[in-house]
Coordinates of C-alpha atoms and ligand atoms in Angstrom, one line a residue:
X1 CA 0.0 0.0 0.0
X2 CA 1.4 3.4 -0.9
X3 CA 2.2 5.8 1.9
X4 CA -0.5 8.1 0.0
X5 CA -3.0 5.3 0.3
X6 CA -2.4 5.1 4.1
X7 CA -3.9 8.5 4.9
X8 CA -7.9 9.0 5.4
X9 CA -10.0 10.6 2.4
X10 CA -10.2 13.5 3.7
X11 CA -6.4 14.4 4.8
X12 CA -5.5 12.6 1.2
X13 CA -7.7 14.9 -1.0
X14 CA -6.2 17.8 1.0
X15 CA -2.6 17.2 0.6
X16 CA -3.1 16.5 -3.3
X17 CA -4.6 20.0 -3.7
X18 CA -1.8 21.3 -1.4
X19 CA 0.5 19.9 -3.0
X20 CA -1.4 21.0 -7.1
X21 CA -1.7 24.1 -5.4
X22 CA 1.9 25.2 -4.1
X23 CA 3.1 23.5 -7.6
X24 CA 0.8 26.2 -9.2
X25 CA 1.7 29.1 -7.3
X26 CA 5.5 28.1 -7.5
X27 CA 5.0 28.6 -11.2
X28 CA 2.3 31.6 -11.0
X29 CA 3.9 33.8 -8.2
X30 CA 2.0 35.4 -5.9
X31 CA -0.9 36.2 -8.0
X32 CA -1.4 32.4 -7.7
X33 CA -2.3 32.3 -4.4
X34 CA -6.1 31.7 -3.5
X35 CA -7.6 29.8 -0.5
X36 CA -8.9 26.4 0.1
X37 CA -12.3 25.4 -0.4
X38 CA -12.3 24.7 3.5
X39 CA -11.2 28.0 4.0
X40 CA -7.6 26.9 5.0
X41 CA -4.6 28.7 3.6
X42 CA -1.5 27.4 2.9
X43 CA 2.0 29.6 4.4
X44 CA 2.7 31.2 1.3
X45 CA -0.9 32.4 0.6
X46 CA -0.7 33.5 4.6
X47 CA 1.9 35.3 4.1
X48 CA 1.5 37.3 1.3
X49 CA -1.9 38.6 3.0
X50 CA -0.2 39.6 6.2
X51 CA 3.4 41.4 4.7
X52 CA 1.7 44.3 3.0
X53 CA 0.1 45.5 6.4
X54 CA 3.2 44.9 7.9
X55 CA 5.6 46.8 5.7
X56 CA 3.3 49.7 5.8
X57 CA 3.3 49.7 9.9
X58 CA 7.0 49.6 9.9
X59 CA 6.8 52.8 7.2
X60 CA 4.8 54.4 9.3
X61 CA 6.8 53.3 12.6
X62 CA 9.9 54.8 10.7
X63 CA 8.4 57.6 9.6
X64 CA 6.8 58.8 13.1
X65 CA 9.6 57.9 15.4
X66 CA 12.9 57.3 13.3
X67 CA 14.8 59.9 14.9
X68 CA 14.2 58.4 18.6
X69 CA 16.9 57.7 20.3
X70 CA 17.3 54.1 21.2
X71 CA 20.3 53.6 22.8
X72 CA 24.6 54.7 23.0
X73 CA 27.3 53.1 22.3
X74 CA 30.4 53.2 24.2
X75 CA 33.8 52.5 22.6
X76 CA 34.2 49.3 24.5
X77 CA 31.3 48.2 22.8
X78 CA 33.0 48.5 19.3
X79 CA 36.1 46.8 20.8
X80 CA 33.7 44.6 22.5
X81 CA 32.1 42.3 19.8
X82 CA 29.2 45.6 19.6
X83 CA 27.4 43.2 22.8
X84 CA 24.4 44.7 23.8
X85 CA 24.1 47.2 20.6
X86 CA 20.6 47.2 19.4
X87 CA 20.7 47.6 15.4
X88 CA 19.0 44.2 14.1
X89 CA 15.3 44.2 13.4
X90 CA 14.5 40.3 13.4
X91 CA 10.6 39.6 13.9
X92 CA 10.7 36.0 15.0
X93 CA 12.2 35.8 18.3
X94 CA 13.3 38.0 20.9
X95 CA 16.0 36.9 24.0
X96 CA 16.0 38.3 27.2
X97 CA 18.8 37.5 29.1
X98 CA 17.2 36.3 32.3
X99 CA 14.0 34.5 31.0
X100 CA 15.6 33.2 27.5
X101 CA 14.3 32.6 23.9
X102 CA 10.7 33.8 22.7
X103 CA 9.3 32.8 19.8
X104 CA 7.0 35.1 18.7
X105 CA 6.2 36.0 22.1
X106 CA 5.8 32.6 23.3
X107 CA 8.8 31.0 25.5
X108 CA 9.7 27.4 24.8
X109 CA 7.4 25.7 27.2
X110 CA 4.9 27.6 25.4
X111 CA 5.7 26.7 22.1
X112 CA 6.0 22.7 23.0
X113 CA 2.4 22.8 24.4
X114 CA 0.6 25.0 21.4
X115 CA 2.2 24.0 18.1
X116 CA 1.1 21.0 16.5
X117 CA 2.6 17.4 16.9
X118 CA 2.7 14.3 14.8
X119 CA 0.1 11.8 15.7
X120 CA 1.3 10.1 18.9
X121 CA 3.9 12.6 19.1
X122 CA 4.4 15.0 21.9
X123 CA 7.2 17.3 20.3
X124 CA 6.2 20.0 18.1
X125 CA 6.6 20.0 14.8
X126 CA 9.3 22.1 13.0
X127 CA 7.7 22.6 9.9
X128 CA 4.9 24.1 12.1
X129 CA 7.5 27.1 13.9
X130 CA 8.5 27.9 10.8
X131 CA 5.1 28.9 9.7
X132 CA 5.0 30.8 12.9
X133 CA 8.3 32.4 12.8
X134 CA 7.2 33.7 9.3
X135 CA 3.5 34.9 10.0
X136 CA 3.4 35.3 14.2
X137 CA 0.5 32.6 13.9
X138 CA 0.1 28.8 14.9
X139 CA -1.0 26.7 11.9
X140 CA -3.5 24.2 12.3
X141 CA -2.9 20.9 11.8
X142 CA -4.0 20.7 8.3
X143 CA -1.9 23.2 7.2
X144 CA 1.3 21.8 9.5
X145 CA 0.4 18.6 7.3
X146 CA 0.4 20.5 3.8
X147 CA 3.7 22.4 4.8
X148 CA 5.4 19.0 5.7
X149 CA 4.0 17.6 2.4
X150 CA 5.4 20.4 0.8
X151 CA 8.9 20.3 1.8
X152 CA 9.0 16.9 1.1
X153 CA 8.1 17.3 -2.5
X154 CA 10.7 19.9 -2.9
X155 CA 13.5 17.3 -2.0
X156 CA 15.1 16.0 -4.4
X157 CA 19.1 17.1 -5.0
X158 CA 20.2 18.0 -8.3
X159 CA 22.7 15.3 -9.6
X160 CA 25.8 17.8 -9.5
X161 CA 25.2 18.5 -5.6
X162 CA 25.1 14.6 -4.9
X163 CA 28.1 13.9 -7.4
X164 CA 29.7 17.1 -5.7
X165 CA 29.1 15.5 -2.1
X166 CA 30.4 11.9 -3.5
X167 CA 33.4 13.3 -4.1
X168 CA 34.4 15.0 -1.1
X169 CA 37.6 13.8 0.7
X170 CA 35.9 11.6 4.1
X171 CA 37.9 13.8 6.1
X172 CA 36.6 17.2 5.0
X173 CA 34.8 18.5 8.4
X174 CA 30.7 17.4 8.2
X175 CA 30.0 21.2 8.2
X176 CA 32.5 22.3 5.7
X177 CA 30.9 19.5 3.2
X178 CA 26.8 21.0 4.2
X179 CA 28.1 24.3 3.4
X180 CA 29.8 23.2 0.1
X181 CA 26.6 21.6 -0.8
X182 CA 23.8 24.6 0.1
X183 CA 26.7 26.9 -2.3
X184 CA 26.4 24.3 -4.7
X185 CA 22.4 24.6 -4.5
X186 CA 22.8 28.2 -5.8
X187 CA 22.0 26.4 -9.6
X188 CA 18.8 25.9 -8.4
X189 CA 18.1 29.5 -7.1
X190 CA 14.6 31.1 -8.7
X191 CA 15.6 34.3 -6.8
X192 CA 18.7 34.4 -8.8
X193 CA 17.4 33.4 -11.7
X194 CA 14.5 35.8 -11.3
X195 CA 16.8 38.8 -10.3
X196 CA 19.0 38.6 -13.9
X197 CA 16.0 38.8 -15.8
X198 CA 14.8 42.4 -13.9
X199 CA 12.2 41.0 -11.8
X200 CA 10.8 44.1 -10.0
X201 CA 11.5 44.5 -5.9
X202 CA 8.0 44.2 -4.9
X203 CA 8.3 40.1 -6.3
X204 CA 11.6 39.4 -4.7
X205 CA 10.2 37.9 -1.9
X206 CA 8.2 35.6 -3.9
X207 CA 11.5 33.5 -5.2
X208 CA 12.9 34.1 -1.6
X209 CA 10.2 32.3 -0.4
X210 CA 11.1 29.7 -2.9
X211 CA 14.1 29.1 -2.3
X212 CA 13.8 28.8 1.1
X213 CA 11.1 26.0 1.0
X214 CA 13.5 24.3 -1.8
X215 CA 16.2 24.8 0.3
X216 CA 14.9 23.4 4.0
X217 CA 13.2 20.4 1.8
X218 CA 16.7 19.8 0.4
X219 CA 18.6 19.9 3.8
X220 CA 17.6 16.8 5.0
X221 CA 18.8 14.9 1.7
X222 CA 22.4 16.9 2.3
X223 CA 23.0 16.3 5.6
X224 CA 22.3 12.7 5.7
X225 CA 24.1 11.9 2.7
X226 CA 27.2 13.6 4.4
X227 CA 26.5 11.4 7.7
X228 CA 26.0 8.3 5.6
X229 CA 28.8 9.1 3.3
X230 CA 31.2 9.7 6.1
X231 CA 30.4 7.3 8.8
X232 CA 28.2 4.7 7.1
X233 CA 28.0 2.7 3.6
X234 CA 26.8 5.7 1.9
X235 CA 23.5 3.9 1.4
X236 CA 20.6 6.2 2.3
X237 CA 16.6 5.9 2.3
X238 CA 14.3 7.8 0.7
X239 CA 11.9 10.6 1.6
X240 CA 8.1 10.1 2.7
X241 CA 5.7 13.0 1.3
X242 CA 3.7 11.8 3.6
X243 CA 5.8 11.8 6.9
X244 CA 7.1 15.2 8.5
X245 CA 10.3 16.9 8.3
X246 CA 11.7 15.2 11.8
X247 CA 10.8 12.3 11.2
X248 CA 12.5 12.0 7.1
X249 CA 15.4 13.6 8.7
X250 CA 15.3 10.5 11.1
X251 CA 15.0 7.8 8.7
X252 CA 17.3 8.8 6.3
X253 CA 19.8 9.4 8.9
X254 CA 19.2 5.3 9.4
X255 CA 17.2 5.8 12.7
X256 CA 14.1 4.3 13.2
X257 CA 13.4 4.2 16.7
X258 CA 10.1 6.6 17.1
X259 CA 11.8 8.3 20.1
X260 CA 14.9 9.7 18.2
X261 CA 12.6 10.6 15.9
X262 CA 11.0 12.7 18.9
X263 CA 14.2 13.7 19.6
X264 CA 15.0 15.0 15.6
X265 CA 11.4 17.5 16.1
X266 CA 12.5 18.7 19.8
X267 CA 15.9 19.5 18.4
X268 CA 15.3 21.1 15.2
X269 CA 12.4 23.3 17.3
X270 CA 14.4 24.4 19.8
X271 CA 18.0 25.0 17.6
X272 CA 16.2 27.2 15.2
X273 CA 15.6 31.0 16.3
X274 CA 17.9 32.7 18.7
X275 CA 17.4 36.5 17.8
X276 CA 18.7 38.0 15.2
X277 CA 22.5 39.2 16.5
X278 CA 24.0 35.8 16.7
X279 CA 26.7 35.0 13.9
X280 CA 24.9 32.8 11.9
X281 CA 21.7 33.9 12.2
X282 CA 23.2 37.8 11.5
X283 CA 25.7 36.4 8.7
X284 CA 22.7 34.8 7.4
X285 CA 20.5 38.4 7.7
X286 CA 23.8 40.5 6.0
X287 CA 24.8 38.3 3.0
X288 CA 21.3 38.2 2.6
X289 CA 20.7 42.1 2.6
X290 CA 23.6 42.4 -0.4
X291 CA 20.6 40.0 -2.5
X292 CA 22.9 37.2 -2.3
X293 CA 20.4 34.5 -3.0
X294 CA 19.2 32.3 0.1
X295 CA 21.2 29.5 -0.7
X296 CA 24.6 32.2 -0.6
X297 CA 23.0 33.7 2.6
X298 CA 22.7 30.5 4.6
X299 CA 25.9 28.6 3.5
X300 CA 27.5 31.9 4.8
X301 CA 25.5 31.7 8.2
X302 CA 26.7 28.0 8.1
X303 CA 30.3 29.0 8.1
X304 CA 30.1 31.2 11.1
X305 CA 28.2 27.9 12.7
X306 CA 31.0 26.0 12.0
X307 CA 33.0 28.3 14.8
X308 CA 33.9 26.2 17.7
X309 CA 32.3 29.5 20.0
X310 CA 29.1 28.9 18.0
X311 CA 27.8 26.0 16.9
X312 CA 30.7 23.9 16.7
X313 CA 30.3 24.4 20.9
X314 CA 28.4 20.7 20.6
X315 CA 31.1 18.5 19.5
X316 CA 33.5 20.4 21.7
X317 CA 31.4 19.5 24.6
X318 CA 31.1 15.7 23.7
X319 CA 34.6 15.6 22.9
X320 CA 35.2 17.5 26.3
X321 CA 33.4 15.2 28.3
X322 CA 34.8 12.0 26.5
X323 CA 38.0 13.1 27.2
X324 CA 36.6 13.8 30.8
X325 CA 35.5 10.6 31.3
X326 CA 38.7 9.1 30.2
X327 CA 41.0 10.9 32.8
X328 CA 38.8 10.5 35.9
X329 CA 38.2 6.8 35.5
X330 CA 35.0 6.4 36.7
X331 CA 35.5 8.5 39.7
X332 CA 32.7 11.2 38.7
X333 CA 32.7 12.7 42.5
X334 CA 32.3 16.4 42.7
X335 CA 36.0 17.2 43.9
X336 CA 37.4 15.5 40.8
X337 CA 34.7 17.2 38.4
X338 CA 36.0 20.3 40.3
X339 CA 39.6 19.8 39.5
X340 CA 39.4 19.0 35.8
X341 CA 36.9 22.2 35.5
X342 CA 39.7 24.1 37.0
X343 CA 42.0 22.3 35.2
X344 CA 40.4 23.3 31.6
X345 CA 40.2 27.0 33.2
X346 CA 44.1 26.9 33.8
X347 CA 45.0 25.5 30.6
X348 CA 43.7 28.9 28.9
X349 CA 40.6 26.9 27.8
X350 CA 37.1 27.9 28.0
X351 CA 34.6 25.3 29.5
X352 CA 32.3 24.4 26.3
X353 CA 28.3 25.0 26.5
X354 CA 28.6 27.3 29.2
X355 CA 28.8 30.9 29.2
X356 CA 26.4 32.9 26.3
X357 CA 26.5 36.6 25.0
X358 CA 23.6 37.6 26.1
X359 CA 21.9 35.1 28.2
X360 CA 22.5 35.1 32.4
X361 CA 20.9 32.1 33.1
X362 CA 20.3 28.4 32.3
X363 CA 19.2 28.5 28.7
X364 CA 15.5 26.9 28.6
X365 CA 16.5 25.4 25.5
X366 CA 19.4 23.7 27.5
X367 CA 16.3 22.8 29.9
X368 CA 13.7 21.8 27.3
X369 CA 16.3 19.1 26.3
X370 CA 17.0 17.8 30.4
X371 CA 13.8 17.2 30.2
X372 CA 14.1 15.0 27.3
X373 CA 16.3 13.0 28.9
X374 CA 14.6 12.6 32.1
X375 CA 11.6 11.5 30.8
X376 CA 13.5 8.6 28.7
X377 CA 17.0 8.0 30.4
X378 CA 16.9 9.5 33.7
X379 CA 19.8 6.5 34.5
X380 CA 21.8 6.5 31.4
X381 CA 25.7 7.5 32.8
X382 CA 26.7 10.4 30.4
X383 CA 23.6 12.4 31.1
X384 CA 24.3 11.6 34.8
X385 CA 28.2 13.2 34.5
X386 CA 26.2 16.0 32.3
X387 CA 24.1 16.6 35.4
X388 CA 26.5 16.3 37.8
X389 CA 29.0 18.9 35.6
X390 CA 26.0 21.3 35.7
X391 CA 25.8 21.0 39.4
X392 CA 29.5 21.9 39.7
X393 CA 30.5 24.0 36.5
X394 CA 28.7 27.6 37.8
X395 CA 29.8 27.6 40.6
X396 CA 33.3 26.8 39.6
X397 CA 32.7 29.5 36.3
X398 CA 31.8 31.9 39.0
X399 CA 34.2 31.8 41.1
X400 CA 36.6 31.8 38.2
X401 CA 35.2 35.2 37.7
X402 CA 35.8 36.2 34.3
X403 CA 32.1 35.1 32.4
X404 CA 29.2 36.9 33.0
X405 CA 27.1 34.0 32.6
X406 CA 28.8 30.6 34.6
X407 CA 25.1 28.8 33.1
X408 CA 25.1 26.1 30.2
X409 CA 24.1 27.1 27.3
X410 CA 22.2 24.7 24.1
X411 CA 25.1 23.1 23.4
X412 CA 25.8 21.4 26.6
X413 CA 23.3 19.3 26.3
X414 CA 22.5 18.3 22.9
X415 CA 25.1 15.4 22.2
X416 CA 24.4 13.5 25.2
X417 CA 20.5 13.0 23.9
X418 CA 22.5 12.0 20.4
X419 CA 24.9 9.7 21.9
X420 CA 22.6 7.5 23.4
X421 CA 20.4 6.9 20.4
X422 CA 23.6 5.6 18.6
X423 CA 23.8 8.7 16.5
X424 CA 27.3 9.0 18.0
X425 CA 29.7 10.8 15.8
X426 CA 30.4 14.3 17.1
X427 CA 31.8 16.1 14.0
X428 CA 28.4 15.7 12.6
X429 CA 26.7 17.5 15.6
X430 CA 26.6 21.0 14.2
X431 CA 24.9 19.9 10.9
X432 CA 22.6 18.8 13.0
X433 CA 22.3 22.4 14.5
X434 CA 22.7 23.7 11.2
X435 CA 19.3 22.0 9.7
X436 CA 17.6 23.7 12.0
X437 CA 19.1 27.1 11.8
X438 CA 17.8 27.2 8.6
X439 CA 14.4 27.3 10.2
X440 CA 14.7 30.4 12.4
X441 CA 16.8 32.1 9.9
X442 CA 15.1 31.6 6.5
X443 CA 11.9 33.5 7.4
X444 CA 13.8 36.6 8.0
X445 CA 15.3 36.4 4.9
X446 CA 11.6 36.4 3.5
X447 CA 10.6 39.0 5.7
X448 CA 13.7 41.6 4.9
X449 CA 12.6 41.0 1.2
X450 CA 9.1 41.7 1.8
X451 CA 9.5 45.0 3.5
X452 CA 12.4 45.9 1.2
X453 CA 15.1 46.0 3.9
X454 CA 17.9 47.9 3.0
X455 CA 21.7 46.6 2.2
X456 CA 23.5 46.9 6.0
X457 CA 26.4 48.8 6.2
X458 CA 27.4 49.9 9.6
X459 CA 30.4 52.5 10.0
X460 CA 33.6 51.4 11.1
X461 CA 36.9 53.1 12.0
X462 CA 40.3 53.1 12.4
X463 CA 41.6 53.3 16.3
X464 CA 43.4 56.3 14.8
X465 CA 39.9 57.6 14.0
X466 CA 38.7 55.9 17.3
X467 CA 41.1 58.3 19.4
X468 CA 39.8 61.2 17.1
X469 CA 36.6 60.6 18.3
X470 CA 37.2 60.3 21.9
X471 CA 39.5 63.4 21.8
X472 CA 36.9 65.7 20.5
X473 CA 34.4 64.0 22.8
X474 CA 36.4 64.9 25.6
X475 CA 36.9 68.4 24.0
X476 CA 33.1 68.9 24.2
X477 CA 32.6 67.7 27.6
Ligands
COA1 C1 29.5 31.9 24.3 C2 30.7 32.8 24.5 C3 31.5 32.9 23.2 C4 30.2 34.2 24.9 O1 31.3 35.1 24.9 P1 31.3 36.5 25.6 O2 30.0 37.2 25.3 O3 32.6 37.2 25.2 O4 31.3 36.1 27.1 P2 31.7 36.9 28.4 O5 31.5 38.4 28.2 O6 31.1 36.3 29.6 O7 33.3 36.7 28.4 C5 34.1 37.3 29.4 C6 35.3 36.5 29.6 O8 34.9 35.2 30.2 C7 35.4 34.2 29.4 N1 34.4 33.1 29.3 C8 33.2 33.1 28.8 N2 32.6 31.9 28.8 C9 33.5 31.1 29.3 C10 33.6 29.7 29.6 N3 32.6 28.9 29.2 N4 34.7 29.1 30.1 C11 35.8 29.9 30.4 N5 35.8 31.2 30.2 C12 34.7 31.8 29.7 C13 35.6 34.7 28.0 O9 36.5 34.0 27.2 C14 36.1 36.1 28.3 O10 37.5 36.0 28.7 P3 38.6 37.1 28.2 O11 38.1 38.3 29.0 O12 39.9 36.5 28.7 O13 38.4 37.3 26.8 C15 31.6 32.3 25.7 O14 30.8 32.2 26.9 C16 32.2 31.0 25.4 O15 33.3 30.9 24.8 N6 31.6 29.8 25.8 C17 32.1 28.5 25.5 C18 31.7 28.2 24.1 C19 30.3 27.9 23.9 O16 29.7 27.2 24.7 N7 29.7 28.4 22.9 C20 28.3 28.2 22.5 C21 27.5 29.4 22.8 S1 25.7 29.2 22.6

C-alpha cells in the first residue's frame, strides 16, 4: 500500500490539492495564491496577506519615530564584539537575558504545548514554527500537514550536488561538506534566476520564499548523505511526502526508533531562532541584505556555525566530556569534576556550552532538552556526569570570575540525547544544529525581502579615528 494510500480521504484529497496548489503558485507567483475550499490557507498564501500591512506599519513606525533615540554606544562596545548594541530588526524571536528565547512572544514551554505534533507525538513539529516564525501565527494541523508535504516534495538534489558530495575527501569536516553543498544549490536559485532577468522589488520575496522552501526540503537529503557518506556505507533511504520533516530527517539518517525521531522534532524546534544578532543567524541576515540569494545567505551563516564559539560548541562538549570521562576513570565525585573544570580553566581553555552573549541564566532550551532525557533516560551514565558537571560547573565559572554568565548554554546538552540513540559521531553535531538554523533564519530572509530591507552597512573606523573621536568627545565635555 502506498504511503499516500495510508492517509484518510479527507487528509489525502487535502494534501493533493496542497500539493497541485503550491506547484501552481510556485510557477504563477503570488498572483497564484487563492484559499482552500475549506477556507484553510497554505503559508505562502498566509503570508502574502499579512506582509503588505506589515511593511506599511513599519513605514509608518519609521516615519513617526525614526529619529528616537534608542540607545549609545560606548567604545568598549565597538572593541567589545558591539554586545548589547541594538541595530538588528528580526521579527521571529526575541531573547531576554534572564527569562531566555521567545518565539513570537511565546517561551519554549509555550511553544511545546501550542504547536502542533505528529500523531502520537508530543514534540512540536518544526515545519509548524516555521510557519510561525514567518507569519506570528500557529497553523492548524492541516496546514502543518500540507507544509510537511510540501517540503518533502521539494526534495530531491540535483545530480551535480550529490556527485559534488560523493566526491568530497571523508575527512573534510561534516560542516564544511553542508556548506559546500547549500553553495552548490545556488544552480537551483529562482531568486537568482529571477533577479538577472529584472524581476521588480516588490516580487523578490516571492523566489525568496522559494528558495527557502526548496532549500529546507533539500537539507535533510544533504546532511544525511554527508553522515552516511562519512560514517556509514553511503547507502541512504528515501523521503516520505507523507511523513514530517523530523521524522524524514530521522529515517534517512538510518534511525528508526520513534523516540529519536522525537528527539530529531524537539531538536530542530528548539536549535532554530535565537534573535537575530548571533553569527549565523546575523551572517545569514547581512549576506542576505547584499541580495545574495538564500542559498549564498545560509551557506555563509553555516560557516560562522561551524566556529567552535558557536555552533561547533556541541562537538567540543562531547569531545570535552569524553576526554573527561577518560581521565577520571569512573571517579565522577564532585572534587574530581572540580579539579578537571579548574584544570580546563588553567590551561587557557574555555569550559564548552557554558557561558552565552547575552543570556545570564540556564538556557530553557538547555532545559527543554534535560527534560528530554529525564523523561527517557533519567539512569543513562553520560547524562548523569552531564548533570552532575551542571551542578558543579557555575559555581566553579563563578568563582573563576571572568564570564558573565557561569550557566550552560544549548550546546551542553544536545550530544548527550545523540549519543545515546547511537547517533554517535560528534563532528556531525553542528549539521545537525545547522538544519535547523535554517528554520529560524530563513523567514527573515523572507521577511527583509518583503518590507524591502535595506543593504547593511554599519560605519567602522580606524583606532586612529577611534582616538579622534574620543578626543573631541572629551573636547566637548
Ligand atoms: C558563548 C561565549 C563565546 C560568549 O562570549 P562572551 O560574550 O565574550 O562572554 P563573556 O562576556 O562572559 O566573556 C568574558 C570572559 O569570560 C570568558 N568566558 C566566557 N565563557 C567562558 C567559559 N565557558 N569558560 C571559560 N571562560 C569563559 C571569556 O573567554 C572572556 O574571557 P577574556 O576576557 O579573557 O576574553 C563564551 O561564553 C564561550 O566561549 N563559551 C564557551 C563556548 C560555547 O559554549 N559556545 C556556545 C554558545 S551558545
Amino acid at each position: 500500500m502506498s504511503s499516500m494510500m495510508k492517509l484518510g480521504s479527507a487528509t489525502r484529497s487535502h494534501l493533493v490539492r496542497s500539493l497541485a496548489r503550491n506547484t501552481f503558485a510556485r510557477v504563477g507567483g503570488a498572483s497564484a495564491c487563492r484559499a482552500y475550499s475549506n477556507g484553510e490557507k497554505s503559508l505562502k498564501e498566509r503570508f502574502a496577506e499579512i506582509f503588505p500591512a506589515k511593511a506599511e506599519e513599519i513605514k509608518q513606525f519609521k516615519k513617526q519615530h525614526g529619529k528616537v533615540v534608542i540607545g549609545e554606544v560606548l567604545l568598549e562596545q565597538a572593541y567589545g564584539g558591539m554586545r548589547g548594541i541594538p541595530g538588528v530588526v528580526w521579527e521571529g524571536s526575541v531573547l531576554d537575558p534572564h527569562e531566555g528565547i521567545r518565539f513570537r512572544g511565546r517561551t519554549i514551554p509555550e511553544v511545546q504545548k501550542e504547536l502542533p505534533k505528529a500523531p502520537n507525538g508530543r514534540e512540536p513539529l518544526p515545519e509548524a514554527l516555521f510557519w510561525l516564525l514567518l507569519t506570528g501565527e500557529v497553523p492548524t494541523e492541516t496546514q502543518t500537514k500540507a507544509l510537511s508535504a510540501d517540503l518533502m516534495s521539494r526534495s530531491e538534489l540535483p545530480g551535480h550536488v550529490e556527485q559534488l558530495l560523493d566526491s568530497l575527501p571523508r575527512d573534510l569536516h561534516p560542516m564544511a561538506q553542508f556548506s559546500v553543498a547549500v553553495t552548490a544549490l545556488e544552480s537551483e536559485s529562482k531568486f537568482a534566476k529571477a533577479y538577472a532577468q529584472g524581476v521588480s522589488k516588490k516580487d523578490y520575496w516571492n523566489y525568496t520564499f522559494e528558495d527557502s522552501l526548496d532549500l529546507l526540503g533539500k537539507l535533510p537529503v544533504i546532511a544525511s548523505k554527508i553522515y552516511r557518506n562519512v560514517f556509514k556505507d553511503g547507502k541512504m533511504g528515501k523521503i516520505d511526502v507523507d511523513a514530517d520533516y523530523g521524522k524524514n530527517l530521522g529515517h534517512l539518517l538510518g534511525f528508526e526508533n520513534p523516540e529519536f525521531v522525537e528527539l530529531m522534532r524537539l531538536y530542530l524546534t528548539v536549535h532554530s531562532d535565537h534573535e537575530g544578532g548571533n553569527v549565523s543567524a546575523h551572517t545569514t541576515h547581512l549576506v542576505g541584505s547584499a541580495l545574495s540569494s538564500p542559498y549564498l545567505a545560509f551557506a555563509a551563516g553555516m560557516n560562522g556555525l561551524a566556529g567552535p564559539l558557536h555552533g561547533r560548541a556541541n562537538q567540543e562538549v562531547l569531545e570535552w566530556l569524553f576526554k573527561l570521562r577518560e581521565e577520571v576513570k569512573g571517579d565522577y565525585s564532585p572534587e574530581t569534576i572540580r579539579q578537571y573544570l579548574w584544570d580546563t580553566l588553567k590551561g587557557g581553555r574555555v569550559i564548552p556550552g557554558y557561558g552565552h552573549a547575552v543570556l545570564r541564566k540556564t538556557d530553557p532550551r538547555y532545559t527543554a532538552q534535560r527534560e528530554f532525557a529525564l523523561r527517557h533516560f533519567p539512569d543513562y551514565d553520560l547524562f548523569k556526569l552531564v548533570s552532575t558537571v551542571y551542578e558543579i560547573a557555575p559555581k566553579v565559572l563563578t568563582e573563576h570570575g571572568k564570564t558573565k554568565n557561569p550557566w550552560p548554554n544549548v550546546d551542553s546538552h544536545s550530544g548527550v540525547l545523540l549519543q545515546y540513540y547511537g547517533l554517535t559521531e560528534a563532528s556531525f553535531y553542528t549539521v545537525l544544529f545547522g538544519v535547523s538554523r535554517a528554520f529560524g533564519v530563513l523567514p527573515q530572509l523572507i521577511i527583509d525581502r518583503a518590507v524591502g530591507a535595506p543593504i547593511e552597512r554599519p560605519k567602522s573606523f580606524s583606532t586612529e579615528k577611534f582616538k579622534e573621536l574620543v578626543a573631541s568627545k572629551a573636547s566637548k565635555a
